[in-house]
Amino acid sequence: MAEPRLRLDLDTPTSHLILVHPDSGSYSQPLSGSLWISTESLTRDTLNPSEITVSLLRIVAIAANRLARRKTGGHQRYSLPFKRRTNSPRTARTTTRTYCETVLECNLWSSPNAFATSRSAITDTSLKLPFCVPVPDNLPATTTTDLGTISYAIRATVTLASGESQISCRPLGISYRLIPSSYLPAKHIRRFPQSPLIFDVSITQRQPHHSTTRAQFSVALLVRNLYTLGDREGEAKYVTVNAVKWEVEEEAVLTEITSGDRHTSLSPGQRSTRALSRGEDRIPWSTSNYRRSNLPSRTDDPAHIQFEITIPQSANAADDPDLESLARSRGRLHPSAVAKTPAITVDHHLKVEVITGEDTVNNRTNRLLDRRTSVKSYGAILPLRIQQLASSSDNLYADVFGEELPAFEVAQSLSPPGYEAGLAAAT
């Protein structure tokens, strides 16, 4: 009668958070778990395994034999954000190429002697082997795109003295949380050729009010240099902002990473773009911005435009990965060896289009002479990093990014400990 096979039960969390602080960088806590071996399958051979390892795997699955939604080469240049494009027809997914990489591997037991010292972990029903493995803080998050997916798994491998191995795997979802420290805005300046207009943009991420919202941003747009002198004496021209359209796009790029010879290079390939959120704000016309002859300081008054951006959870937006983390560890490669691995990079950007008109007024009486409701559209592409803010339920970051040490002046004002009481008690 054949001996029963080794039965393993891997008990690990199904999700893991990597915390990002704007000033302190990223932090990832170790991952704790347990490996259970059923006592029904314990034999003399299994009680003295030659090796027990726990590994973190990264799996990149790429859909093959299909066309990307859009292919571009080189750096992306600006086009009107809301100009309708014709997409190439996409073929059905026929096959999927899967690549598995070992991110890290830890040995729980490497010799029978070390394993024998822990037999007190045997219970009535199973043998429990607890473990705690580090998780790098720069791993790309679990990602799903049109081009493929990035996923993770924890794998436990028990190698017996006979050479037979038994494996148990559990999926692991990795995501990022941004520590809401000070809500500092990201500022951008955009200029346009053959136009005096300047876009001054501030983007601030806010804590969402609803669980159905993944990320929320407040955008403040200042349009400067609206006033110019007219073609005739005594005339002035004002650029009027009639509407603002915006769209948040996610671009996934299938990339081949070449590591070796002490350098790493990226070779972008197919691209796929999809819209996560969009909106439009109509700006009511007002004559209050017109400059009068006795108010010269108002010639440079900008147009103030504010709008909110909401990324719903249903959009399934991916976290922006760290490109350096996509490369293999150099320590695993011989200096002359070259390894090529596929990866999926994700980039988010905000497209803003400002539709303007033009009013010609008398520079002295402020009387309207001519109005053109639609003259020109100005567009800009701004980088947008989408990472969900940590909430009160994510209490892990309180232990990591806690209160700072007291300032030097506060430490100087603290009284030294009293030694007299201690000396009196000793005598």
CSV table of C-alpha atoms in Angstrom, one decimal:
chain,number,residue,atom,x,y,z
A,1,MET,CA,0.0,0.0,0.0
A,2,ALA,CA,1.4,3.4,-1.0
A,3,GLU,CA,2.3,5.9,1.7
A,4,PRO,CA,0.0,8.9,1.9
A,5,ARG,CA,1.3,12.0,0.1
A,6,LEU,CA,2.5,15.0,2.0
A,7,ARG,CA,-0.4,17.4,2.6
A,8,LEU,CA,0.4,21.1,3.0
A,9,ASP,CA,-1.8,24.0,4.1
A,10,LEU,CA,-0.4,27.5,3.6
A,11,ASP,CA,-2.0,30.1,5.8
A,12,THR,CA,-1.1,33.7,4.7
A,13,PRO,CA,-3.0,37.0,4.2
A,14,THR,CA,-4.6,37.5,0.8
A,15,SER,CA,-3.6,41.2,0.6
A,16,HIS,CA,-0.6,43.4,1.5
A,17,LEU,CA,-0.2,47.1,1.7
A,18,ILE,CA,2.8,49.2,0.8
A,19,LEU,CA,2.7,52.6,2.5
A,20,VAL,CA,4.1,55.7,0.8
A,21,HIS,CA,4.9,58.9,2.6
A,22,PRO,CA,5.6,62.0,0.5
A,23,ASP,CA,8.7,62.9,2.6
A,24,SER,CA,9.8,59.6,4.2
A,25,GLY,CA,9.5,57.3,1.2
A,26,SER,CA,7.8,53.9,1.1
A,27,TYR,CA,7.5,51.2,3.8
A,28,SER,CA,6.4,47.6,3.6
A,29,GLN,CA,5.8,45.5,6.7
A,30,PRO,CA,6.9,41.8,6.8
A,31,LEU,CA,4.4,39.2,5.8
A,32,SER,CA,3.6,36.7,8.5
A,33,GLY,CA,2.1,33.3,7.9
A,34,SER,CA,2.1,29.6,8.8
A,35,LEU,CA,2.8,26.4,7.0
A,36,TRP,CA,0.8,23.4,8.2
A,37,ILE,CA,1.7,19.8,7.5
A,38,SER,CA,-0.9,17.2,8.2
A,39,THR,CA,0.1,14.6,10.7
A,40,GLU,CA,-1.7,12.0,8.7
A,41,SER,CA,1.0,12.2,6.1
A,42,LEU,CA,3.9,12.5,8.5
A,43,THR,CA,6.4,9.7,8.0
A,44,ARG,CA,10.0,9.2,8.9
A,45,ASP,CA,11.0,10.9,5.7
A,46,THR,CA,8.7,13.9,6.2
A,47,LEU,CA,9.9,14.5,9.8
A,48,ASN,CA,13.3,15.1,8.4
A,49,PRO,CA,12.9,17.2,5.2
A,50,SER,CA,16.0,18.4,3.5
A,51,GLU,CA,14.7,21.9,2.8
A,52,ILE,CA,11.6,24.0,3.4
A,53,THR,CA,11.3,27.3,1.6
A,54,VAL,CA,8.8,30.2,1.3
A,55,SER,CA,8.9,32.3,-1.9
A,56,LEU,CA,7.2,35.4,-3.2
A,57,LEU,CA,6.4,35.1,-6.9
A,58,ARG,CA,5.5,37.7,-9.4
A,59,ILE,CA,3.4,36.5,-12.3
A,60,VAL,CA,3.1,38.6,-15.5
A,61,ALA,CA,0.4,37.3,-17.9
A,62,ILE,CA,0.4,38.8,-21.4
A,63,ALA,CA,-2.4,38.4,-23.9
A,64,ALA,CA,-0.9,37.2,-27.1
A,65,ASN,CA,-2.1,37.4,-30.7
A,66,ARG,CA,-4.0,40.7,-30.3
A,67,LEU,CA,-3.7,44.3,-31.3
A,68,ALA,CA,-3.2,47.0,-28.8
A,69,ARG,CA,-5.8,49.8,-28.8
A,70,ARG,CA,-3.3,52.3,-30.0
A,71,LYS,CA,0.4,52.0,-31.0
A,72,THR,CA,2.7,55.0,-30.7
A,73,GLY,CA,6.4,55.3,-30.9
A,74,GLY,CA,8.7,57.5,-28.9
A,75,HIS,CA,7.5,60.3,-26.6
A,76,GLN,CA,3.8,61.1,-26.7
A,77,ARG,CA,3.1,64.5,-28.0
A,78,TYR,CA,0.0,66.5,-27.3
A,79,SER,CA,-3.1,66.3,-29.4
A,80,LEU,CA,-6.5,67.7,-28.7
A,81,PRO,CA,-7.7,65.6,-25.7
A,82,PHE,CA,-11.2,65.1,-26.9
A,83,LYS,CA,-10.7,64.6,-30.6
A,84,ARG,CA,-12.3,61.4,-31.5
A,85,ARG,CA,-9.8,58.8,-32.8
A,86,THR,CA,-10.5,55.7,-34.8
A,87,ASN,CA,-9.2,52.6,-32.9
A,88,SER,CA,-7.7,49.7,-34.8
A,89,PRO,CA,-9.9,46.6,-34.6
A,90,ARG,CA,-8.8,44.2,-32.0
A,91,THR,CA,-8.5,40.4,-32.5
A,92,ALA,CA,-9.8,38.0,-29.9
A,93,ARG,CA,-7.4,36.7,-27.3
A,94,THR,CA,-6.2,33.3,-28.4
A,95,THR,CA,-3.3,32.6,-26.0
A,96,THR,CA,-1.8,34.0,-22.9
A,97,ARG,CA,1.9,34.0,-22.2
A,98,THR,CA,2.7,33.7,-18.5
A,99,TYR,CA,6.1,34.6,-16.9
A,100,CYS,CA,6.9,33.8,-13.3
A,101,GLU,CA,9.7,35.4,-11.4
A,102,THR,CA,10.9,34.6,-7.9
A,103,VAL,CA,11.1,38.0,-6.1
A,104,LEU,CA,12.5,36.6,-2.9
A,105,GLU,CA,13.0,33.2,-1.3
A,106,CYS,CA,13.5,32.4,2.4
A,107,ASN,CA,14.7,29.1,3.9
A,108,LEU,CA,12.6,28.0,6.9
A,109,TRP,CA,14.8,24.9,7.5
A,110,SER,CA,17.9,23.9,5.6
A,111,SER,CA,19.0,20.9,7.6
A,112,PRO,CA,17.4,18.0,9.5
A,113,ASN,CA,19.3,19.0,12.7
A,114,ALA,CA,17.7,22.5,12.7
A,115,PHE,CA,14.3,21.0,11.9
A,116,ALA,CA,14.6,18.5,14.8
A,117,THR,CA,14.9,21.2,17.4
A,118,SER,CA,11.4,22.5,16.6
A,119,ARG,CA,9.3,19.4,16.9
A,120,SER,CA,7.5,21.0,19.8
A,121,ALA,CA,5.5,22.7,17.1
A,122,ILE,CA,3.7,19.4,16.3
A,123,THR,CA,0.1,19.4,17.4
A,124,ASP,CA,-2.5,16.7,17.6
A,125,THR,CA,-3.5,17.2,14.0
A,126,SER,CA,-0.7,18.9,12.2
A,127,LEU,CA,2.8,20.3,12.2
A,128,LYS,CA,2.8,24.2,12.3
A,129,LEU,CA,5.8,26.1,10.9
A,130,PRO,CA,5.3,29.9,11.4
A,131,PHE,CA,7.3,32.3,9.3
A,132,CYS,CA,7.8,36.0,8.6
A,133,VAL,CA,9.2,37.1,5.2
A,134,PRO,CA,10.2,40.6,4.1
A,135,VAL,CA,8.3,42.2,1.2
A,136,PRO,CA,10.2,44.8,-0.9
A,137,ASP,CA,8.6,48.3,-0.7
A,138,ASN,CA,9.0,49.0,-4.4
A,139,LEU,CA,7.1,46.2,-6.0
A,140,PRO,CA,4.5,47.1,-8.7
A,141,ALA,CA,1.0,46.7,-7.4
A,142,THR,CA,-1.3,44.0,-8.5
A,143,THR,CA,-2.5,45.3,-11.9
A,144,THR,CA,-5.1,44.4,-14.5
A,145,THR,CA,-4.9,46.1,-17.9
A,146,ASP,CA,-6.0,45.4,-21.5
A,147,LEU,CA,-2.5,44.1,-22.3
A,148,GLY,CA,-2.2,41.7,-19.4
A,149,THR,CA,-2.0,41.4,-15.6
A,150,ILE,CA,0.6,41.5,-12.8
A,151,SER,CA,-0.2,39.3,-9.9
A,152,TYR,CA,1.6,37.7,-6.9
A,153,ALA,CA,1.6,34.5,-5.0
A,154,ILE,CA,3.2,33.0,-1.9
A,155,ARG,CA,4.6,29.6,-2.5
A,156,ALA,CA,5.8,27.0,0.1
A,157,THR,CA,8.0,24.2,-1.0
A,158,VAL,CA,8.9,21.1,1.1
A,159,THR,CA,11.7,19.0,-0.3
A,160,LEU,CA,12.0,15.6,1.3
A,161,ALA,CA,15.2,13.6,1.8
A,162,SER,CA,14.1,11.4,-1.0
A,163,GLY,CA,14.2,14.3,-3.4
A,164,GLU,CA,10.4,14.6,-3.8
A,165,SER,CA,8.9,18.1,-3.4
A,166,GLN,CA,5.5,19.2,-2.5
A,167,ILE,CA,4.2,22.7,-3.2
A,168,SER,CA,1.4,24.9,-1.9
A,169,CYS,CA,0.5,28.3,-3.3
A,170,ARG,CA,-1.8,31.2,-2.2
A,171,PRO,CA,-2.5,34.4,-4.2
A,172,LEU,CA,-1.4,37.7,-2.7
A,173,GLY,CA,-2.8,41.1,-3.8
A,174,ILE,CA,-0.3,44.0,-3.4
A,175,SER,CA,-1.6,47.6,-3.3
A,176,TYR,CA,-0.3,51.0,-2.3
A,177,ARG,CA,-1.6,53.5,0.2
A,178,LEU,CA,-0.5,57.2,0.2
A,179,ILE,CA,-0.1,58.7,3.7
A,180,PRO,CA,-2.2,61.9,3.8
A,181,SER,CA,0.4,64.1,5.5
A,182,SER,CA,-0.1,67.6,4.3
A,183,TYR,CA,-2.0,67.5,1.0
A,184,LEU,CA,0.7,69.5,-0.8
A,185,PRO,CA,-0.5,70.4,-4.3
A,186,ALA,CA,1.4,69.4,-7.5
A,187,LYS,CA,2.1,72.5,-9.5
A,188,HIS,CA,2.5,72.7,-13.3
A,189,ILE,CA,3.1,75.5,-15.7
A,190,ARG,CA,2.2,75.3,-19.4
A,191,ARG,CA,3.0,77.8,-22.2
A,192,PHE,CA,1.8,77.8,-25.8
A,193,PRO,CA,3.6,78.7,-29.0
A,194,GLN,CA,2.5,81.9,-30.7
A,195,SER,CA,0.3,82.8,-27.7
A,196,PRO,CA,0.8,84.8,-24.5
A,197,LEU,CA,-1.5,82.5,-22.5
A,198,ILE,CA,-0.1,80.6,-19.6
A,199,PHE,CA,-1.7,77.8,-17.6
A,200,ASP,CA,-0.9,77.7,-13.9
A,201,VAL,CA,-2.3,74.4,-12.6
A,202,SER,CA,-2.4,73.1,-9.0
A,203,ILE,CA,-3.6,69.5,-8.3
A,204,THR,CA,-4.4,68.5,-4.7
A,205,GLN,CA,-5.5,65.0,-3.8
A,206,ARG,CA,-8.3,64.8,-1.3
A,207,GLN,CA,-9.7,62.0,1.0
A,208,PRO,CA,-12.8,60.6,-0.7
A,209,HIS,CA,-16.1,60.9,1.1
A,210,HIS,CA,-17.5,57.7,-0.2
A,211,SER,CA,-16.3,54.1,-0.4
A,212,THR,CA,-17.2,54.0,-4.1
A,213,THR,CA,-14.5,56.5,-4.9
A,214,ARG,CA,-10.9,55.4,-5.4
A,215,ALA,CA,-9.3,58.8,-5.7
A,216,GLN,CA,-10.4,62.4,-5.7
A,217,PHE,CA,-8.5,65.5,-6.8
A,218,SER,CA,-9.1,69.3,-6.6
A,219,VAL,CA,-7.8,71.2,-9.6
A,220,ALA,CA,-7.2,75.0,-9.6
A,221,LEU,CA,-6.5,76.4,-13.0
A,222,LEU,CA,-5.3,79.9,-13.6
A,223,VAL,CA,-5.3,81.2,-17.2
A,224,ARG,CA,-2.9,84.2,-17.3
A,225,ASN,CA,-2.2,86.9,-19.9
A,226,LEU,CA,-5.8,87.3,-21.1
A,227,TYR,CA,-5.4,91.0,-22.0
A,228,THR,CA,-3.7,92.3,-25.1
A,229,LEU,CA,-3.8,95.6,-27.0
A,230,GLY,CA,-6.1,95.7,-30.0
A,231,ASP,CA,-5.2,96.3,-33.6
A,232,ARG,CA,-6.6,99.9,-33.5
A,233,GLU,CA,-5.8,102.6,-31.0
A,234,GLY,CA,-8.0,102.6,-28.0
A,235,GLU,CA,-9.1,99.0,-28.4
A,236,ALA,CA,-8.3,96.0,-26.2
A,237,LYS,CA,-8.8,92.3,-26.7
A,238,TYR,CA,-9.7,89.9,-23.9
A,239,VAL,CA,-9.5,86.2,-24.1
A,240,THR,CA,-12.7,84.7,-22.6
A,241,VAL,CA,-12.8,81.2,-21.2
A,242,ASN,CA,-16.0,79.6,-22.3
A,243,ALA,CA,-15.6,76.0,-21.2
A,244,VAL,CA,-13.1,73.5,-19.7
A,245,LYS,CA,-13.0,69.9,-20.6
A,246,TRP,CA,-10.9,67.4,-18.7
A,247,GLU,CA,-10.2,63.7,-19.0
A,248,VAL,CA,-8.1,61.3,-16.9
A,249,GLU,CA,-6.4,58.6,-19.0
A,250,GLU,CA,-4.5,55.4,-18.1
A,251,GLU,CA,-1.9,54.2,-20.5
A,252,ALA,CA,-0.5,50.7,-20.2
A,253,VAL,CA,2.7,49.8,-22.0
A,254,LEU,CA,4.0,46.3,-22.6
A,255,THR,CA,7.7,46.6,-21.9
A,256,GLU,CA,10.7,44.3,-22.3
A,257,ILE,CA,13.3,44.7,-19.6
A,258,THR,CA,16.9,43.8,-20.4
A,259,SER,CA,19.1,43.3,-17.4
A,260,GLY,CA,22.8,42.5,-17.4
A,261,ASP,CA,26.2,43.9,-17.9
A,262,ARG,CA,25.5,46.2,-14.9
A,263,HIS,CA,22.8,48.1,-16.5
A,264,THR,CA,19.0,47.9,-17.2
A,265,SER,CA,17.2,49.1,-20.3
A,266,LEU,CA,13.5,49.3,-21.1
A,267,SER,CA,12.1,48.6,-24.6
A,268,PRO,CA,8.5,49.9,-24.8
A,269,GLY,CA,6.2,48.0,-27.1
A,270,GLN,CA,2.4,47.8,-27.4
A,271,ARG,CA,0.3,50.5,-25.7
A,272,SER,CA,-3.3,50.6,-24.6
A,273,THR,CA,-5.1,53.7,-23.5
A,274,ARG,CA,-8.5,54.0,-21.7
A,275,ALA,CA,-10.4,56.8,-20.0
A,276,LEU,CA,-11.0,56.6,-16.3
A,277,SER,CA,-13.0,59.7,-15.8
A,278,ARG,CA,-14.0,62.9,-17.7
A,279,GLY,CA,-16.0,66.0,-17.3
A,280,GLU,CA,-16.8,69.4,-18.7
A,281,ASP,CA,-17.5,72.8,-17.0
A,282,ARG,CA,-19.2,75.7,-18.8
A,283,ILE,CA,-17.9,79.1,-17.7
A,284,PRO,CA,-20.5,81.9,-17.6
A,285,TRP,CA,-19.6,85.1,-19.4
A,286,SER,CA,-19.1,88.2,-17.3
A,287,THR,CA,-17.9,91.7,-17.9
A,288,SER,CA,-16.4,92.0,-14.5
A,289,ASN,CA,-13.0,91.1,-15.8
A,290,TYR,CA,-12.8,94.0,-18.2
A,291,ARG,CA,-10.2,96.6,-17.5
A,292,ARG,CA,-11.2,100.3,-17.2
A,293,SER,CA,-8.7,103.0,-18.1
A,294,ASN,CA,-8.3,104.0,-14.4
A,295,LEU,CA,-7.6,100.4,-13.3
A,296,PRO,CA,-4.4,99.5,-15.0
A,297,SER,CA,-3.6,96.8,-12.5
A,298,ARG,CA,-6.3,94.6,-13.8
A,299,THR,CA,-4.6,94.0,-17.1
A,300,ASP,CA,-3.0,90.8,-15.8
A,301,ASP,CA,-6.0,89.4,-13.8
A,302,PRO,CA,-6.2,85.7,-14.5
A,303,ALA,CA,-9.2,83.6,-15.0
A,304,HIS,CA,-9.8,81.3,-12.0
A,305,ILE,CA,-11.2,77.9,-12.8
A,306,GLN,CA,-11.8,75.1,-10.2
A,307,PHE,CA,-13.1,71.6,-10.7
A,308,GLU,CA,-13.1,68.3,-9.0
A,309,ILE,CA,-11.9,65.0,-10.4
A,310,THR,CA,-13.4,61.7,-9.1
A,311,ILE,CA,-11.9,58.3,-10.0
A,312,PRO,CA,-14.5,55.7,-9.1
A,313,GLN,CA,-13.6,52.3,-7.8
A,314,SER,CA,-15.4,50.7,-10.7
A,315,ALA,CA,-12.8,52.1,-13.1
A,316,ASN,CA,-10.3,49.7,-11.5
A,317,ALA,CA,-7.4,52.1,-11.9
A,318,ALA,CA,-3.9,50.7,-11.5
A,319,ASP,CA,-1.3,52.0,-9.1
A,320,ASP,CA,1.6,53.7,-10.9
A,321,PRO,CA,4.6,51.3,-10.6
A,322,ASP,CA,8.2,52.1,-9.8
A,323,LEU,CA,10.1,51.4,-13.0
A,324,GLU,CA,13.2,50.4,-11.1
A,325,SER,CA,11.3,47.7,-9.3
A,326,LEU,CA,10.5,46.0,-12.6
A,327,ALA,CA,14.1,44.9,-13.2
A,328,ARG,CA,15.5,41.7,-12.0
A,329,SER,CA,17.9,41.8,-9.0
A,330,ARG,CA,21.4,42.2,-10.3
A,331,GLY,CA,22.7,39.9,-7.6
A,332,ARG,CA,21.2,36.9,-9.3
A,333,LEU,CA,22.9,37.5,-12.6
A,334,HIS,CA,26.5,36.8,-13.7
A,335,PRO,CA,28.1,40.1,-14.9
A,336,SER,CA,28.2,38.7,-18.5
A,337,ALA,CA,24.6,37.3,-18.3
A,338,VAL,CA,21.7,39.1,-19.9
A,339,ALA,CA,18.1,38.4,-18.9
A,340,LYS,CA,15.0,39.6,-20.7
A,341,THR,CA,11.7,39.7,-18.9
A,342,PRO,CA,8.4,41.3,-19.9
A,343,ALA,CA,6.7,43.9,-17.7
A,344,ILE,CA,3.6,46.1,-17.8
A,345,THR,CA,4.1,49.8,-16.9
A,346,VAL,CA,1.1,52.1,-16.2
A,347,ASP,CA,1.1,55.8,-16.5
A,348,HIS,CA,-1.7,58.3,-15.7
A,349,HIS,CA,-2.2,61.8,-17.0
A,350,LEU,CA,-4.8,64.5,-16.9
A,351,LYS,CA,-5.8,66.1,-20.2
A,352,VAL,CA,-7.2,69.6,-20.0
A,353,GLU,CA,-8.7,71.5,-22.9
A,354,VAL,CA,-9.7,75.2,-22.5
A,355,ILE,CA,-12.1,76.6,-25.1
A,356,THR,CA,-11.7,80.3,-25.5
A,357,GLY,CA,-13.4,83.2,-27.2
A,358,GLU,CA,-12.4,86.8,-27.8
A,359,ASP,CA,-14.0,90.1,-26.9
A,360,THR,CA,-12.9,93.4,-28.4
A,361,VAL,CA,-13.7,96.4,-26.2
A,362,ASN,CA,-13.1,100.1,-26.1
A,363,ASN,CA,-10.1,100.6,-23.9
A,364,ARG,CA,-11.5,103.8,-22.4
A,365,THR,CA,-15.2,103.3,-22.1
A,366,ASN,CA,-15.1,99.5,-21.7
A,367,ARG,CA,-17.9,99.2,-24.4
A,368,LEU,CA,-18.1,95.9,-26.2
A,369,LEU,CA,-17.2,96.3,-29.9
A,370,ASP,CA,-17.0,92.7,-31.1
A,371,ARG,CA,-17.4,89.2,-29.7
A,372,ARG,CA,-16.2,85.9,-31.1
A,373,THR,CA,-17.6,83.1,-29.0
A,374,SER,CA,-15.3,80.3,-30.2
A,375,VAL,CA,-11.8,81.2,-31.3
A,376,LYS,CA,-9.3,78.6,-30.2
A,377,SER,CA,-8.8,75.6,-27.9
A,378,TYR,CA,-5.7,75.3,-25.7
A,379,GLY,CA,-4.8,71.8,-24.4
A,380,ALA,CA,-2.3,70.5,-22.0
A,381,ILE,CA,-1.3,67.0,-20.7
A,382,LEU,CA,-0.3,66.9,-17.0
A,383,PRO,CA,1.1,64.0,-15.1
A,384,LEU,CA,-1.2,62.5,-12.5
A,385,ARG,CA,-0.2,59.9,-10.0
A,386,ILE,CA,-3.1,57.8,-8.8
A,387,GLN,CA,-2.6,56.1,-5.4
A,388,GLN,CA,-5.4,55.6,-2.9
A,389,LEU,CA,-5.0,57.6,0.3
A,390,ALA,CA,-4.7,55.6,3.5
A,391,SER,CA,-7.8,55.8,5.6
A,392,SER,CA,-8.5,55.4,9.3
A,393,SER,CA,-8.9,51.6,8.8
A,394,ASP,CA,-5.4,51.4,7.5
A,395,ASN,CA,-3.9,51.8,11.0
A,396,LEU,CA,-0.6,50.2,10.1
A,397,TYR,CA,1.0,53.5,9.1
A,398,ALA,CA,0.4,55.1,12.6
A,399,ASP,CA,3.1,52.8,14.0
A,400,VAL,CA,5.5,53.5,11.1
A,401,PHE,CA,5.1,57.2,10.5
A,402,GLY,CA,4.3,58.3,14.1
A,403,GLU,CA,5.0,61.5,15.9
A,404,GLU,CA,8.4,63.0,15.3
A,405,LEU,CA,11.1,63.3,18.1
A,406,PRO,CA,10.9,66.5,20.1
A,407,ALA,CA,12.8,69.5,18.9
A,408,PHE,CA,16.2,70.3,20.3
A,409,GLU,CA,14.9,73.2,22.4
A,410,VAL,CA,12.3,70.9,23.9
A,411,ALA,CA,14.8,68.3,24.8
A,412,GLN,CA,17.1,70.9,26.4
A,413,SER,CA,14.2,72.1,28.7
A,414,LEU,CA,13.6,68.6,30.1
A,415,SER,CA,14.8,68.2,33.7
A,416,PRO,CA,17.4,65.5,34.3
A,417,PRO,CA,16.5,62.5,36.5
A,418,GLY,CA,16.8,62.8,40.2
A,419,TYR,CA,19.7,60.7,41.7
A,420,GLU,CA,19.3,61.8,45.4
A,421,ALA,CA,16.3,59.5,46.0
A,422,GLY,CA,18.0,56.6,44.5
A,423,LEU,CA,21.2,57.0,46.5
A,424,ALA,CA,19.2,57.4,49.7
A,425,ALA,CA,17.3,54.2,49.1
A,426,ALA,CA,20.5,52.3,48.5
A,427,THR,CA,22.0,53.4,51.8
